[in-house]
Tab-separated table of C-alpha atoms and ligand atoms in Angstrom:
chain	number	residue	atom	x	y	z
T	197	MET	CA	-18.194	36.253	85.008
T	198	THR	CA	-20.313	39.410	84.755
T	199	THR	CA	-24.100	39.314	84.924
T	200	PRO	CA	-25.542	39.689	81.400
T	201	PHE	CA	-27.622	42.769	80.575
T	202	GLY	CA	-31.389	42.574	80.291
T	203	PRO	CA	-34.088	40.153	81.369
T	204	SER	CA	-33.615	36.480	80.425
T	205	TYR	CA	-36.773	36.588	78.260
T	206	VAL	CA	-35.300	39.402	76.161
T	207	ARG	CA	-32.007	37.545	75.769
T	208	ALA	CA	-34.031	34.541	74.561
T	209	ILE	CA	-35.616	36.444	71.639
T	210	ALA	CA	-34.796	34.916	68.255
T	211	PRO	CA	-34.410	37.977	65.981
T	212	TYR	CA	-36.878	38.427	63.094
T	213	ILE	CA	-35.425	37.315	59.778
T	214	ALA	CA	-36.363	39.747	57.009
T	215	GLY	CA	-36.269	39.148	53.253
T	216	LYS	CA	-32.819	39.887	51.821
T	217	PRO	CA	-32.553	43.352	50.246
T	218	ILE	CA	-31.646	43.487	46.534
T	219	PRO	CA	-28.339	45.419	47.037
T	220	GLU	CA	-27.161	42.837	49.566
T	221	VAL	CA	-27.768	39.923	47.187
T	222	ALA	CA	-26.090	41.866	44.358
T	223	ARG	CA	-22.966	42.385	46.498
T	224	GLN	CA	-22.912	38.856	47.864
T	225	PHE	CA	-23.290	37.040	44.529
T	226	GLY	CA	-21.675	39.606	42.225
T	227	LEU	CA	-24.943	40.245	40.337
T	228	ASP	CA	-26.400	43.275	38.577
T	229	GLU	CA	-29.056	44.831	40.864
T	230	ALA	CA	-31.297	45.598	37.908
T	231	ARG	CA	-31.584	41.905	37.043
T	232	ILE	CA	-32.435	40.697	40.522
T	233	VAL	CA	-36.012	39.583	41.206
T	234	LYS	CA	-37.237	39.943	44.789
T	235	LEU	CA	-40.232	37.815	45.702
T	236	ALA	CA	-39.344	37.555	49.375
T	237	SER	CA	-41.346	40.045	51.436
T	238	ASN	CA	-44.952	39.986	50.186
T	239	GLU	CA	-44.580	43.458	48.713
T	240	ASN	CA	-46.809	44.747	45.917
T	241	PRO	CA	-44.923	44.138	42.642
T	242	LEU	CA	-46.552	47.253	41.142
T	243	GLY	CA	-44.727	49.347	43.737
T	244	MET	CA	-46.329	52.453	45.176
T	245	PRO	CA	-49.479	53.842	43.502
T	246	GLU	CA	-48.997	56.997	41.434
T	247	SER	CA	-51.651	58.730	43.595
T	248	ALA	CA	-49.482	58.162	46.677
T	249	ARG	CA	-46.355	59.359	44.861
T	250	ARG	CA	-48.037	62.696	44.151
T	251	ALA	CA	-49.245	63.003	47.762
T	252	LEU	CA	-45.697	62.354	48.972
T	253	ALA	CA	-44.252	65.113	46.836
T	254	ALA	CA	-46.785	67.591	48.248
T	255	ALA	CA	-46.216	66.464	51.853
T	256	ALA	CA	-42.431	66.729	51.548
T	257	ALA	CA	-42.714	70.509	52.023
T	258	GLU	CA	-44.034	69.928	55.567
T	259	LEU	CA	-41.201	67.770	56.856
T	260	GLY	CA	-39.667	70.470	59.036
T	261	ARG	CA	-42.651	70.040	61.361
T	262	TYR	CA	-43.732	67.086	63.444
T	263	PRO	CA	-46.460	64.861	62.015
T	264	ASP	CA	-50.066	65.316	63.160
T	265	SER	CA	-49.964	63.121	66.256
T	266	ASN	CA	-53.649	62.278	65.909
T	267	ALA	CA	-53.475	61.888	62.098
T	268	PHE	CA	-56.746	63.715	61.602
T	269	GLU	CA	-56.992	63.292	57.804
T	270	LEU	CA	-56.072	59.637	57.684
T	271	LYS	CA	-58.345	58.713	60.571
T	272	ALA	CA	-61.189	60.694	59.008
T	273	ALA	CA	-60.685	58.847	55.703
T	274	LEU	CA	-60.597	55.460	57.469
T	275	SER	CA	-63.604	56.427	59.569
T	276	ARG	CA	-65.604	57.178	56.404
T	277	ARG	CA	-64.403	54.036	54.648
T	278	TYR	CA	-65.263	51.660	57.484
T	279	ASP	CA	-68.141	53.620	59.024
T	280	VAL	CA	-66.646	53.669	62.518
T	281	PRO	CA	-65.864	56.699	64.709
T	282	SER	CA	-62.268	58.011	64.536
T	283	GLU	CA	-62.013	57.115	68.231
T	284	TRP	CA	-62.133	53.447	67.235
T	285	ILE	CA	-58.983	53.728	65.106
T	286	THR	CA	-55.344	53.408	66.159
T	287	LEU	CA	-52.573	53.987	63.648
T	288	GLY	CA	-49.304	52.085	63.716
T	289	ASN	CA	-45.840	52.275	62.230
T	290	GLY	CA	-46.869	49.346	60.055
T	291	SER	CA	-49.358	46.844	61.434
T	292	ASN	CA	-46.361	45.243	63.130
T	293	ASP	CA	-46.524	48.204	65.523
T	294	ILE	CA	-50.219	47.459	66.175
T	295	LEU	CA	-49.451	43.815	67.006
T	296	GLU	CA	-46.720	44.848	69.455
T	297	LEU	CA	-48.884	47.566	70.997
T	298	ALA	CA	-51.729	45.103	71.512
T	299	ALA	CA	-49.462	42.626	73.297
T	300	HIS	CA	-48.104	45.379	75.557
T	301	ALA	CA	-51.509	46.931	76.207
T	302	PHE	CA	-53.426	43.790	77.126
T	303	VAL	CA	-50.917	41.322	78.556
T	304	GLU	CA	-48.492	41.378	81.432
T	305	ARG	CA	-45.471	39.241	82.156
T	306	GLY	CA	-46.397	35.680	83.062
T	307	GLN	CA	-49.865	35.830	81.431
T	308	ALA	CA	-50.566	33.763	78.333
T	309	ILE	CA	-50.901	34.528	74.599
T	310	VAL	CA	-52.397	31.878	72.290
T	311	TYR	CA	-51.400	31.581	68.634
T	312	SER	CA	-51.058	28.842	66.043
T	313	GLN	CA	-48.041	26.910	64.878
T	314	TYR	CA	-46.858	28.344	61.513
T	315	SER	CA	-48.552	31.686	62.152
T	316	PHE	CA	-46.850	35.050	61.620
T	317	ALA	CA	-43.458	35.261	63.400
T	318	VAL	CA	-44.223	38.562	65.134
T	319	TYR	CA	-46.758	36.852	67.463
T	320	ALA	CA	-43.960	34.808	69.026
T	321	LEU	CA	-41.672	37.858	69.147
T	322	ALA	CA	-44.274	40.060	70.833
T	323	THR	CA	-45.036	37.318	73.382
T	324	GLN	CA	-41.370	36.735	74.126
T	325	GLY	CA	-40.626	40.452	74.381
T	326	LEU	CA	-43.125	40.746	77.241
T	327	GLY	CA	-42.000	37.696	79.138
T	328	ALA	CA	-45.502	36.312	78.555
T	329	ARG	CA	-46.266	32.605	78.197
T	330	HIS	CA	-46.482	31.172	74.662
T	331	VAL	CA	-49.364	28.793	74.064
T	332	VAL	CA	-48.860	27.470	70.533
T	333	THR	CA	-51.533	25.156	69.152
T	334	PRO	CA	-50.572	22.629	66.454
T	335	ALA	CA	-51.607	23.609	62.915
T	336	VAL	CA	-54.014	21.534	60.843
T	337	LYS	CA	-53.191	21.450	57.118
T	338	HIS	CA	-50.797	24.350	57.820
T	339	GLY	CA	-53.673	26.511	59.123
T	340	HIS	CA	-55.145	27.549	62.464
T	341	ASP	CA	-57.024	24.897	64.467
T	342	LEU	CA	-59.615	27.204	66.027
T	343	GLY	CA	-61.057	24.424	68.225
T	344	ALA	CA	-57.637	23.760	69.707
T	345	MET	CA	-57.071	27.491	70.166
T	346	LEU	CA	-60.355	27.828	72.093
T	347	ALA	CA	-59.479	24.824	74.231
T	348	ALA	CA	-56.052	26.350	74.963
T	349	ILE	CA	-57.556	29.506	76.502
T	350	ASP	CA	-57.493	29.535	80.309
T	351	ALA	CA	-57.788	32.039	83.154
T	352	ASP	CA	-54.252	33.349	82.425
T	353	THR	CA	-54.900	33.993	78.733
T	354	ARG	CA	-55.250	37.640	77.764
T	355	LEU	CA	-54.756	37.632	74.005
T	356	VAL	CA	-55.236	35.379	70.975
T	357	PHE	CA	-53.594	36.166	67.630
T	358	VAL	CA	-55.378	34.977	64.479
T	359	ALA	CA	-54.011	35.772	61.017
T	360	ASN	CA	-56.505	35.562	58.163
T	361	PRO	CA	-55.098	34.864	55.617
T	362	ASN	CA	-52.065	33.620	57.504
T	363	ASN	CA	-48.444	34.309	56.629
T	364	PRO	CA	-46.336	32.280	55.730
T	365	THR	CA	-48.875	29.586	54.827
T	366	GLY	CA	-51.579	31.575	52.988
T	367	THR	CA	-54.297	29.552	54.737
T	368	PHE	CA	-57.749	31.094	55.143
T	369	ILE	CA	-60.653	30.664	57.586
T	370	ASP	CA	-64.106	31.451	56.181
T	371	GLY	CA	-66.071	34.282	57.793
T	372	ALA	CA	-68.795	32.167	59.404
T	373	THR	CA	-66.274	29.845	61.089
T	374	LEU	CA	-64.208	32.774	62.263
T	375	GLU	CA	-67.136	34.662	63.740
T	376	ALA	CA	-68.356	31.533	65.557
T	377	PHE	CA	-64.866	31.310	67.097
T	378	ILE	CA	-64.807	34.977	68.169
T	379	ALA	CA	-68.243	34.586	69.769
T	380	LYS	CA	-66.902	31.738	71.932
T	381	VAL	CA	-63.740	33.477	73.135
T	382	PRO	CA	-64.221	34.508	76.793
T	383	ALA	CA	-64.760	38.222	77.390
T	384	HIS	CA	-61.471	38.650	79.314
T	385	VAL	CA	-59.434	37.634	76.246
T	386	VAL	CA	-58.682	40.047	73.392
T	387	VAL	CA	-58.784	38.598	69.880
T	388	VAL	CA	-56.315	40.310	67.548
T	389	LEU	CA	-57.523	39.483	64.044
T	390	ASP	CA	-54.611	40.248	61.727
T	391	GLU	CA	-55.953	40.903	58.233
T	392	ALA	CA	-52.782	42.125	56.522
T	393	TYR	CA	-53.772	40.368	53.260
T	394	THR	CA	-57.546	40.854	53.336
T	395	GLU	CA	-57.606	43.077	50.217
T	396	TYR	CA	-56.446	40.090	48.149
T	397	LEU	CA	-59.430	37.909	49.031
T	398	ALA	CA	-61.612	36.805	46.132
T	399	ALA	CA	-65.081	38.399	46.209
T	400	GLY	CA	-66.741	35.176	47.359
T	401	LYS	CA	-64.467	34.892	50.380
T	402	ARG	CA	-64.842	38.404	51.802
T	403	TYR	CA	-66.525	38.875	55.156
T	404	ASP	CA	-67.244	41.970	57.264
T	405	SER	CA	-65.003	41.860	60.321
T	406	ILE	CA	-65.690	45.538	61.062
T	407	ALA	CA	-69.333	44.604	61.750
T	408	TRP	CA	-67.972	42.099	64.279
T	409	VAL	CA	-65.961	44.865	65.976
T	410	ARG	CA	-69.294	46.572	66.691
T	411	ARG	CA	-70.629	43.380	68.298
T	412	TYR	CA	-67.565	42.120	70.202
T	413	PRO	CA	-65.853	44.544	72.627
T	414	ASN	CA	-62.850	42.163	72.855
T	415	LEU	CA	-62.104	42.123	69.091
T	416	LEU	CA	-59.366	44.179	67.442
T	417	VAL	CA	-58.935	44.064	63.664
T	418	SER	CA	-55.486	44.893	62.319
T	419	ARG	CA	-54.877	46.023	58.716
T	420	THR	CA	-51.949	47.410	56.753
T	421	PHE	CA	-51.002	49.674	53.856
T	422	SER	CA	-47.885	47.548	53.222
T	423	LYS	CA	-49.360	44.886	50.954
T	424	ALA	CA	-52.135	45.562	48.432
T	425	TYR	CA	-51.817	49.348	48.934
T	426	GLY	CA	-48.137	49.201	47.969
T	427	LEU	CA	-46.686	51.329	50.797
T	428	ALA	CA	-44.457	48.852	52.679
T	429	GLY	CA	-41.502	51.242	52.898
T	430	LEU	CA	-43.537	54.006	54.514
T	431	ARG	CA	-44.735	51.863	57.454
T	432	VAL	CA	-48.396	52.450	58.128
T	433	GLY	CA	-51.029	50.130	59.517
T	434	PHE	CA	-54.123	50.537	61.646
T	435	ALA	CA	-56.368	48.854	64.180
T	436	ILE	CA	-60.134	49.088	64.509
T	437	ALA	CA	-61.608	48.254	67.907
T	438	GLN	CA	-64.042	49.659	70.429
T	439	PRO	CA	-62.781	52.507	72.671
T	440	ALA	CA	-62.038	50.275	75.684
T	441	LEU	CA	-59.251	48.651	73.620
T	442	THR	CA	-58.323	51.611	71.402
T	443	ASP	CA	-57.849	53.870	74.383
T	444	LEU	CA	-55.125	51.636	75.808
T	445	LEU	CA	-53.286	51.336	72.490
T	446	ASN	CA	-53.324	55.111	72.163
T	447	ARG	CA	-51.788	55.581	75.586
T	448	LEU	CA	-48.918	53.277	74.757
T	449	ARG	CA	-48.106	54.305	71.217
T	450	GLN	CA	-45.381	56.826	70.521
T	451	PRO	CA	-47.000	60.243	69.901
T	452	PHE	CA	-45.548	60.458	66.378
T	453	ASN	CA	-45.503	56.785	65.399
T	454	VAL	CA	-46.816	57.420	61.875
T	455	ASN	CA	-44.795	59.983	59.975
T	456	THR	CA	-46.052	62.838	57.787
T	457	LEU	CA	-45.231	61.155	54.470
T	458	ALA	CA	-46.864	57.907	55.524
T	459	GLN	CA	-50.063	59.687	56.577
T	460	ALA	CA	-50.334	61.611	53.299
T	461	ALA	CA	-49.585	58.605	51.083
T	462	ALA	CA	-52.027	56.391	52.989
T	463	VAL	CA	-54.881	58.870	52.488
T	464	ALA	CA	-54.166	58.883	48.744
T	465	ALA	CA	-53.819	55.093	48.486
T	466	LEU	CA	-57.012	54.506	50.465
T	467	GLY	CA	-58.912	56.467	47.852
T	468	ASP	CA	-57.294	54.633	44.919
T	469	ALA	CA	-59.762	51.806	44.310
T	470	ALA	CA	-58.436	51.266	40.781
T	471	PHE	CA	-54.927	50.510	42.060
T	472	LEU	CA	-56.265	48.045	44.609
T	473	GLU	CA	-58.253	46.247	41.948
T	474	ARG	CA	-55.251	46.071	39.584
T	475	SER	CA	-53.132	44.696	42.410
T	476	ALA	CA	-55.618	41.958	43.271
T	477	LEU	CA	-56.064	40.960	39.604
T	478	LEU	CA	-52.313	40.801	39.015
T	479	ASN	CA	-51.959	38.718	42.157
T	480	ALA	CA	-54.631	36.227	41.090
T	481	GLU	CA	-52.934	35.888	37.703
T	482	GLY	CA	-49.541	35.349	39.394
T	483	TYR	CA	-51.026	32.694	41.659
T	484	ARG	CA	-52.357	30.795	38.645
T	485	THR	CA	-48.959	30.974	36.931
T	486	LEU	CA	-46.964	29.818	39.947
T	487	THR	CA	-49.296	27.025	41.003
T	488	ALA	CA	-49.539	25.735	37.411
T	489	ALA	CA	-45.723	25.578	37.362
T	490	PHE	CA	-45.618	23.755	40.701
T	491	GLU	CA	-48.097	21.207	39.404
T	492	ARG	CA	-46.086	20.700	36.234
T	493	LEU	CA	-42.918	20.213	38.313
T	494	GLY	CA	-44.713	17.864	40.731
T	495	LEU	CA	-44.148	20.165	43.730
T	496	GLU	CA	-46.606	20.261	46.610
T	497	TYR	CA	-47.932	23.701	47.608
T	498	VAL	CA	-50.348	25.061	50.203
T	499	PRO	CA	-53.397	26.699	48.564
T	500	SER	CA	-53.064	30.415	49.352
T	501	ASP	CA	-55.392	33.382	49.708
T	502	GLY	CA	-52.547	35.863	50.221
T	503	ASN	CA	-50.054	37.421	47.783
T	504	PHE	CA	-47.561	34.587	48.278
T	505	VAL	CA	-47.495	30.804	48.171
T	506	LEU	CA	-45.666	28.159	50.161
T	507	VAL	CA	-44.071	25.447	48.016
T	508	ARG	CA	-42.354	22.254	49.141
T	509	VAL	CA	-39.020	21.953	47.352
T	510	ALA	CA	-37.892	18.699	49.026
T	511	ARG	CA	-38.364	15.591	46.897
T	512	ASP	CA	-37.491	13.264	49.732
T	513	ALA	CA	-39.459	13.167	52.991
T	514	ASN	CA	-36.335	13.566	55.148
T	515	ASP	CA	-34.590	16.274	53.140
T	516	ASP	CA	-34.622	19.073	55.701
T	517	ALA	CA	-31.761	20.844	53.911
T	518	ALA	CA	-33.886	21.351	50.773
T	519	GLY	CA	-35.258	24.814	51.607
T	520	GLU	CA	-31.835	26.355	52.225
T	521	ARG	CA	-30.210	24.490	49.317
T	522	VAL	CA	-32.804	25.490	46.724
T	523	ASN	CA	-32.873	29.012	48.162
T	524	LEU	CA	-29.108	29.323	47.611
T	525	ALA	CA	-29.440	27.984	44.068
T	526	LEU	CA	-32.118	30.634	43.421
T	527	LEU	CA	-30.045	33.436	44.961
T	528	LYS	CA	-27.139	32.574	42.668
T	529	GLN	CA	-29.530	33.115	39.767
T	530	GLY	CA	-30.633	36.468	41.181
T	531	VAL	CA	-34.014	35.352	42.548
T	532	ILE	CA	-34.786	36.157	46.182
T	533	VAL	CA	-37.540	34.178	47.899
T	534	ARG	CA	-38.042	33.352	51.572
T	535	PRO	CA	-36.780	30.179	53.250
T	536	VAL	CA	-39.061	29.290	56.173
T	537	GLY	CA	-36.880	26.984	58.277
T	538	ASN	CA	-37.290	29.490	61.127
T	539	TYR	CA	-41.010	28.635	61.061
T	540	GLY	CA	-40.250	24.920	61.350
T	541	LEU	CA	-40.778	24.415	57.607
T	542	PRO	CA	-37.257	23.573	56.365
T	543	GLN	CA	-38.501	21.763	53.249
T	544	TRP	CA	-40.503	24.713	51.982
T	545	LEU	CA	-39.992	28.138	50.407
T	546	ARG	CA	-42.402	31.076	50.442
T	547	VAL	CA	-42.688	32.976	47.174
T	548	THR	CA	-44.459	36.303	46.702
T	549	MET	CA	-46.419	36.686	43.485
T	550	GLY	CA	-44.608	39.188	41.249
T	551	LEU	CA	-45.054	40.788	37.828
T	552	ALA	CA	-45.508	38.332	34.945
T	553	ASP	CA	-41.821	38.514	33.908
T	554	GLU	CA	-40.668	38.148	37.525
T	555	ASN	CA	-42.836	35.070	37.982
T	556	ALA	CA	-41.438	33.619	34.761
T	557	ALA	CA	-37.858	34.299	35.915
T	558	PHE	CA	-38.582	32.583	39.220
T	559	VAL	CA	-40.130	29.519	37.568
T	560	ALA	CA	-37.169	29.156	35.175
T	561	ALA	CA	-34.678	29.528	38.050
T	562	LEU	CA	-36.643	27.080	40.206
T	563	GLU	CA	-36.683	24.512	37.422
T	564	ARG	CA	-32.894	24.761	37.125
T	565	ALA	CA	-32.464	24.658	40.911
T	566	ILE	CA	-34.677	21.597	41.303
T	567	GLY	CA	-33.227	19.845	38.258
T	568	ALA	CA	-29.731	20.258	39.635
T	569	GLN	CA	-30.624	18.636	42.986
P	831	LIG	N1	-49.282	40.606	59.701
P	831	LIG	C1	-48.939	39.685	58.792
P	831	LIG	C2	-49.724	38.416	58.734
P	831	LIG	C3	-47.859	39.915	57.940
P	831	LIG	O1	-47.491	38.998	57.060
P	831	LIG	C4	-47.149	41.131	58.038
P	831	LIG	C5	-45.968	41.445	57.142
P	831	LIG	N2	-45.073	40.468	56.925
P	831	LIG	C6	-47.548	42.041	59.009
P	831	LIG	C7	-48.628	41.758	59.814
P	831	LIG	C8	-46.817	43.318	59.266
P	831	LIG	O2	-46.730	44.110	58.158
P	831	LIG	P1	-46.552	45.697	58.278
P	831	LIG	O3	-45.878	45.979	59.585
P	831	LIG	O4	-45.737	46.066	57.111
P	831	LIG	O5	-47.944	46.249	58.253
């Protein structure tokens, strides 16, 4: 027998499961692509903003050249928006890139990373990819147990991931509770606060994590243009942290990790407050529609502050096949959502809020799928 390639911790990685693309579902189930509804990847149902589309067309003329490695324009725009120096900003090929960079920059093999059960899958992947130790604290009501996370930190811990709101559960930690937690995290541990869905928060729930970055040298805030800004396909995210952290991320990142089109579109989208507001309003309306339907159908759901909602499709406490079964019944009707068995939630499905007609199509398909159980 030959020795397998690669370290054992890399061979042990469970690959990320992405939402199924529309063409794949069309091929697999013999459906018309145009009639398929995809509510599986927490994308903005409005698509890309018109402002970004125009910026893309203009930037296309520059594609023979490398991107600006330091992304001067985008960093300057972010610097103005958040009132931090450009030197505090790191750009990523999506915020996924930021999460990976942070793990690589601050943790070495054998050291520990703390994150919560049911938190975003990339935390486990980044930990595993380093050969670091996973310290996973049990969730409470599907959300982070910050007390347990604090208690789990020891001398080997170098990083803590917190998602607020969290994916796939949509759970939210209020600002005061979160800041009290950050204040108690020992100085040798970096807190990566992943705010991929922060633009969807209702006005009363917003908090100023950038002000915390000024106070806590071990805090890194991660944001993305993939969700409310509608640019998921372009791959652009960013981190804000003090220079001691930012400097390390910048050394590790690929010199051209954010491409020319992504930089141009992100600048345009960042300035498009009207699009952001429309997106958040549409999302709130979609949440009301979906949760009202779940209540009518007697289905449990986890209250969500993101652009998606987790719904329990099992009627019977032991029915761990429910998620996959209902998912298949939905796929056959041309509706793509996300089964979350890989998160240890086999009785649940995660549904992204869509346009009004997409939400209606999902509810009708769900009713048929559940009725047929
Ligand atoms: N963080 C969370 C909590 C997410 O749900 C996602 C997307 N699924 C990401 C980060 C990464 O998104 P992106 O790389 O597109 O910025």
